[in-house]
Short mmCIF file of C-alpha atoms in Angstrom, two decimals:
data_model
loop_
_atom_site.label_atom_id
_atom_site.label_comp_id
_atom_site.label_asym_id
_atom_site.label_seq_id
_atom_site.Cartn_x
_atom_site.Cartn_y
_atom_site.Cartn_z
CA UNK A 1 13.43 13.23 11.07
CA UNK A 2 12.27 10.72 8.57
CA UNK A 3 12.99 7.38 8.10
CA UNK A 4 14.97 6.07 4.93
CA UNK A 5 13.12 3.00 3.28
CA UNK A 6 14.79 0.88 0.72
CA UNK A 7 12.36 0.69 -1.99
CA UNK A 8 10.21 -2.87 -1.32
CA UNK A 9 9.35 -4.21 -4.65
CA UNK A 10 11.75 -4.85 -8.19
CA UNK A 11 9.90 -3.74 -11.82
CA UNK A 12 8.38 -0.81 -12.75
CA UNK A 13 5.94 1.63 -9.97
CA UNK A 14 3.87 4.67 -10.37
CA UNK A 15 4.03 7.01 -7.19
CA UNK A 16 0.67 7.98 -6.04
CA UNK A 17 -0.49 10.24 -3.21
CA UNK A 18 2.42 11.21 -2.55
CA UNK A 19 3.73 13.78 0.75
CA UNK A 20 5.83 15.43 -1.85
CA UNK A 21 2.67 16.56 -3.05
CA UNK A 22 0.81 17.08 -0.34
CA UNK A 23 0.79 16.49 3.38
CA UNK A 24 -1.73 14.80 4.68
CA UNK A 25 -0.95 12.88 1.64
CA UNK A 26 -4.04 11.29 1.21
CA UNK A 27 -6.20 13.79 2.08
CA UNK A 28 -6.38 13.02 5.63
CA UNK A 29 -4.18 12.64 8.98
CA UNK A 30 -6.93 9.56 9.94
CA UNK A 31 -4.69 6.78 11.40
CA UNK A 32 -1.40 8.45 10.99
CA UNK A 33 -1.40 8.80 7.07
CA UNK A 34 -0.26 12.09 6.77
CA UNK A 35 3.29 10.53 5.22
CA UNK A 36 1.78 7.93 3.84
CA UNK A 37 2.51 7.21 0.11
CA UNK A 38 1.09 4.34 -2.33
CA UNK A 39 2.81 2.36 -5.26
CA UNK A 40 1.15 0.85 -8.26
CA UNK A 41 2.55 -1.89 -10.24
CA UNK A 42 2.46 -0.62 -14.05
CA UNK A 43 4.06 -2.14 -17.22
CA UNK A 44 7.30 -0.82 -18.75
CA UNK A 45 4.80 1.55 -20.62
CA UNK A 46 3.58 2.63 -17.12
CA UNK A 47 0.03 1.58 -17.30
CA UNK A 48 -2.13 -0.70 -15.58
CA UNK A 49 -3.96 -3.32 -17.22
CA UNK A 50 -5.89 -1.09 -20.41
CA UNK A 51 -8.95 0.11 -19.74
CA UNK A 52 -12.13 -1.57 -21.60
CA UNK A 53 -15.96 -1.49 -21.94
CA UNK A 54 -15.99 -4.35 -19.24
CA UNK A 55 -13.63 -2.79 -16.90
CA UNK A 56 -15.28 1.32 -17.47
CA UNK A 57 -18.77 -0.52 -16.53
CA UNK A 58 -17.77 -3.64 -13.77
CA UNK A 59 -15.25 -4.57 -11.63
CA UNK A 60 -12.47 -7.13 -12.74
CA UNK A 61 -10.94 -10.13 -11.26
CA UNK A 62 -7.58 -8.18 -9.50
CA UNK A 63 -5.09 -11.14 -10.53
CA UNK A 64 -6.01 -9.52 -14.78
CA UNK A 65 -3.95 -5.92 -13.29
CA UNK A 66 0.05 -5.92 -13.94
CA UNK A 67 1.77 -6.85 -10.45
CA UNK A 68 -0.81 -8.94 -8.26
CA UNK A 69 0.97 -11.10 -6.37
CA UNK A 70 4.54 -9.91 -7.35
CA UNK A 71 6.74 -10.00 -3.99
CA UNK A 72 6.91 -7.11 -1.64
CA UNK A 73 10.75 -6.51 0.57
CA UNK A 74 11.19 -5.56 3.90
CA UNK A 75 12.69 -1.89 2.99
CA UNK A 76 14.00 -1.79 6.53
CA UNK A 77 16.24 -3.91 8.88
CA UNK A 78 13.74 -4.48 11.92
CA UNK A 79 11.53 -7.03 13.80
CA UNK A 80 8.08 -7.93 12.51
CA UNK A 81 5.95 -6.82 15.03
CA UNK A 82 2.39 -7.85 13.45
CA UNK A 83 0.68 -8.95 10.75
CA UNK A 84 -2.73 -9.42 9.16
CA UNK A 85 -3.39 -12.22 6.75
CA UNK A 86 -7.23 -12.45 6.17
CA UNK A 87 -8.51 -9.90 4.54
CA UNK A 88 -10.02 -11.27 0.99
CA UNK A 89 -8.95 -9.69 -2.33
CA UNK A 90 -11.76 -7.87 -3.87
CA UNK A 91 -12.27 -6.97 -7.43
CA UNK A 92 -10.56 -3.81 -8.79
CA UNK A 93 -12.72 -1.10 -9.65
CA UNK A 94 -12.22 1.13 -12.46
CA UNK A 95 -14.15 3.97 -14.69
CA UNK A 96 -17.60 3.98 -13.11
CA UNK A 97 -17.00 1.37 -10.49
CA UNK A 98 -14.57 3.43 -8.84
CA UNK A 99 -16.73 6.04 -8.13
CA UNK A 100 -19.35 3.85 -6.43
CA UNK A 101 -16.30 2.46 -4.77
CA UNK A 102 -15.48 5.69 -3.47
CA UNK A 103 -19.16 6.35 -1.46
CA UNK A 104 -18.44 3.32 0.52
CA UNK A 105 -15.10 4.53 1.67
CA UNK A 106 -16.19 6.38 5.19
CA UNK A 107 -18.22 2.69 6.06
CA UNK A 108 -14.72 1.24 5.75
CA UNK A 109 -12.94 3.81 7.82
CA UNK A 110 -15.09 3.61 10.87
CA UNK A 111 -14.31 0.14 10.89
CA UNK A 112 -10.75 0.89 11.49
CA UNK A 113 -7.37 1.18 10.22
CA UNK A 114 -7.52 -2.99 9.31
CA UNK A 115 -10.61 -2.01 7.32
CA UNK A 116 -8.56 0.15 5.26
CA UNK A 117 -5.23 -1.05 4.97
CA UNK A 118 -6.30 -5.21 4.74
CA UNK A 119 -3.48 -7.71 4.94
CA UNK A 120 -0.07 -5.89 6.53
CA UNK A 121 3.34 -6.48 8.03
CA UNK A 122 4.40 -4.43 10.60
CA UNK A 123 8.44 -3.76 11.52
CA UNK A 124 9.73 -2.09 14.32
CA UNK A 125 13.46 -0.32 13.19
CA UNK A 126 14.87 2.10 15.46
CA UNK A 127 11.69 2.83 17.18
CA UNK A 128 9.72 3.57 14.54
CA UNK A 129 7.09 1.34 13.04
CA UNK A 130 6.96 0.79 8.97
CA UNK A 131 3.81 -0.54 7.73
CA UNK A 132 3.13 -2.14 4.41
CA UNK A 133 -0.26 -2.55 3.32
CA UNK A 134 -2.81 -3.75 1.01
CA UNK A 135 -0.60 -7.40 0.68
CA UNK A 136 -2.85 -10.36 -1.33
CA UNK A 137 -4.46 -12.87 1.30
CA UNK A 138 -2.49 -15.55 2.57
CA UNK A 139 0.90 -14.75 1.18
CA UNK A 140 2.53 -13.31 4.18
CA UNK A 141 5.68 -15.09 4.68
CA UNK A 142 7.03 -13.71 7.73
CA UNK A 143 5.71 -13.90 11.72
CA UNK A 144 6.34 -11.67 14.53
CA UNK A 145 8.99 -11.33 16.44
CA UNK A 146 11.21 -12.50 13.10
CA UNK A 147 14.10 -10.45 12.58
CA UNK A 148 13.74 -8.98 9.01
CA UNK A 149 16.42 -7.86 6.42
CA UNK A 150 16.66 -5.26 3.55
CA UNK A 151 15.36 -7.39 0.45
CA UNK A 152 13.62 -10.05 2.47
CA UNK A 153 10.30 -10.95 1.11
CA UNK A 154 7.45 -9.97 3.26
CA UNK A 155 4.39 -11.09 1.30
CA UNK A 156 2.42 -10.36 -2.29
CA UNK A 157 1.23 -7.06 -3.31
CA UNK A 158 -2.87 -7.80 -3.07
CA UNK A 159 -5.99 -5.83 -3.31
CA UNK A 160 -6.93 -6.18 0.43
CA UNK A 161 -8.89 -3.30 2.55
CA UNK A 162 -9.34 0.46 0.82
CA UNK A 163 -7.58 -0.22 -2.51
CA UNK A 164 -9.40 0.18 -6.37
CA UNK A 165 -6.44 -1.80 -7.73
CA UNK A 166 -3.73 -3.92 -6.53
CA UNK A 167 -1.24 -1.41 -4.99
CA UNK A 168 1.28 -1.28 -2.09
CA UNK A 169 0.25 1.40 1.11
CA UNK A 170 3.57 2.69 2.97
CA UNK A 171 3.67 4.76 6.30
CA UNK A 172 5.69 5.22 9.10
CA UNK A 173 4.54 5.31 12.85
CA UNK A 174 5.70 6.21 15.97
CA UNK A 175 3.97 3.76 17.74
CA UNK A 176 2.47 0.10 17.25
CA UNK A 177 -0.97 1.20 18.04
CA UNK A 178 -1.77 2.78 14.68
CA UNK A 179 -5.37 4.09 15.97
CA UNK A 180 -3.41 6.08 18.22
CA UNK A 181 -0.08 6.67 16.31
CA UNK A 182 1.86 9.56 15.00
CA UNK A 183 3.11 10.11 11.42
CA UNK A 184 6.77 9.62 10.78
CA UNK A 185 8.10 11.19 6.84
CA UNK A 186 9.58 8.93 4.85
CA UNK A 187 12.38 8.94 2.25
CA UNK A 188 13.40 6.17 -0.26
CA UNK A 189 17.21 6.09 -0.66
CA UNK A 190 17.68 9.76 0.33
CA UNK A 191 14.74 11.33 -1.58
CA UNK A 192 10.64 11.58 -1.85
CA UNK A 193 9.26 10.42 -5.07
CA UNK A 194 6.66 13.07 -6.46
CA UNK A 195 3.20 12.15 -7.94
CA UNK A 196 2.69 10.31 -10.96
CA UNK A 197 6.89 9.53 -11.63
CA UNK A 198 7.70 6.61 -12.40
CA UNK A 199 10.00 4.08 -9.57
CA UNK A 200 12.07 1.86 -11.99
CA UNK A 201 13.80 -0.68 -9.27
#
C-alpha cells in the first residue's frame, strides 16, 4: 500500500524520475529508491534558471537557480526521527558540466546513502519512514523526536549530496536504516505525478 504525501513545497515544480514512469524510478533499487521521485523548482514558465555560455561550459553558484532556499513542509503528520545538516551546497552543473558530474556519481554512492541524498529529515508516520532530501546546509528547522504537522516547515530546498541543481528527493521506507530499507510507493493527494508535468501548489 502506499503512503499519501501532502505535497511539501508552495510555487511551481517539475516532476522528475518519476515511479509513474518507471520503477526503480531512478534507475536503480540502491538504498530503497525504487519509489523514489524528485521535484525541481521552475518559474511560472516552468524552467530553471536559462541556460547560457557560462552555465553550458561551468558550474554556477546554486543560490542563481529558481527555488534555492524556498521552504520545504512536512507532507506527513509524524515524528522526526533524524536529520542531517552538514552537507555543503555545491555548484549546479549544467550542459557539459553535468556530464562530468555524472562519472563521479558511483564514487558518491559507495560512500552511502548520506553521500547521495546530503542534508535530510526523516519522519516516522504510521510505521513508515518519509525522507526528504537534498535540503540547503544549515536550514533544518526541526530535531528528532519533534512531533511534525502537515505544512510545517522542515528546512530549505538545497543542492546537498547527488543533485545537478537545487531539487527536492522524496522516498518512502519501511525502516529507519535506509542501507537496509525497503521501498514504500508513494502518492500525493490520491495520485502519482508523471514525468516532466508540472506540480502547481
Amino acid at each position: 500500500m502506499p503512503i499519501d504525501l501532502a505535497y511539501p513545497f508552495a510555487g511551481w515544480w517539475r516532476v522528475q524520475h518519476s515511479p509513474a514512469n518507471r520503477v526503480p524510478s531512478h534507475g536503480t533499487r540502491l538504498f530503497a529508491t525504487a519509489y523514489a521521485i524528485d521535484f525541481v523548482p521552475v518559474s511560472e514558465k516552468g524552467r530553471t534558471a536559462p541556460l547560457t555560455a557560462i552555465s553550458l561550459l561551468k558550474p554556477e553558484p546554486a543560490e542563481k537557480l529558481p527555488g534555492f532556499g524556498c521552504p520545504i513542509f512536512a507532507p506527513v503528520d509524524g515524528v522526526v526521527l533524524a536529520i542531517h545538516d552538514s552537507e555543503m551546497d555545491h555548484h549546479a552543473h549544467r550542459g557539459i558540466p553535468s556530464i562530468r558530474y555524472a562519472l563521479t556519481q558511483k564514487k558518491r554512492a559507495k560512500k552511502g546513502w548520506v553521500a547521495l541524498e546530503g542534508n535530510h529529515v526523516l519522519i516516522e508516520c504510521r510505521g513508515i519512514v518519509v525522507a526528504l532530501c537534498h535540503l540547503k546546509q544549515g536550514s533544518i528547522t526541526v530535531r528528532p523526536g519533534q512531533d511534525v504537522q502537515v505544512g510545517e516547515v522542515l528546512g530549505g530546498c538545497g543542492n546537498s549530496g547527488n543533485s545537478t541543481e537545487p531539487h527536492l528527493h522524496v522516498q518512502a521506507v519501511d525502516s529507519p536504516d535506509i542501507e537496509r530499507a525497503k521501498a514504500v510507493p508513494v502518492t500525493f493527494e490520491g495520485s502519482l505525478p508523471a514525468n516532466g508535468d508540472i506540480v502547481r501548489i
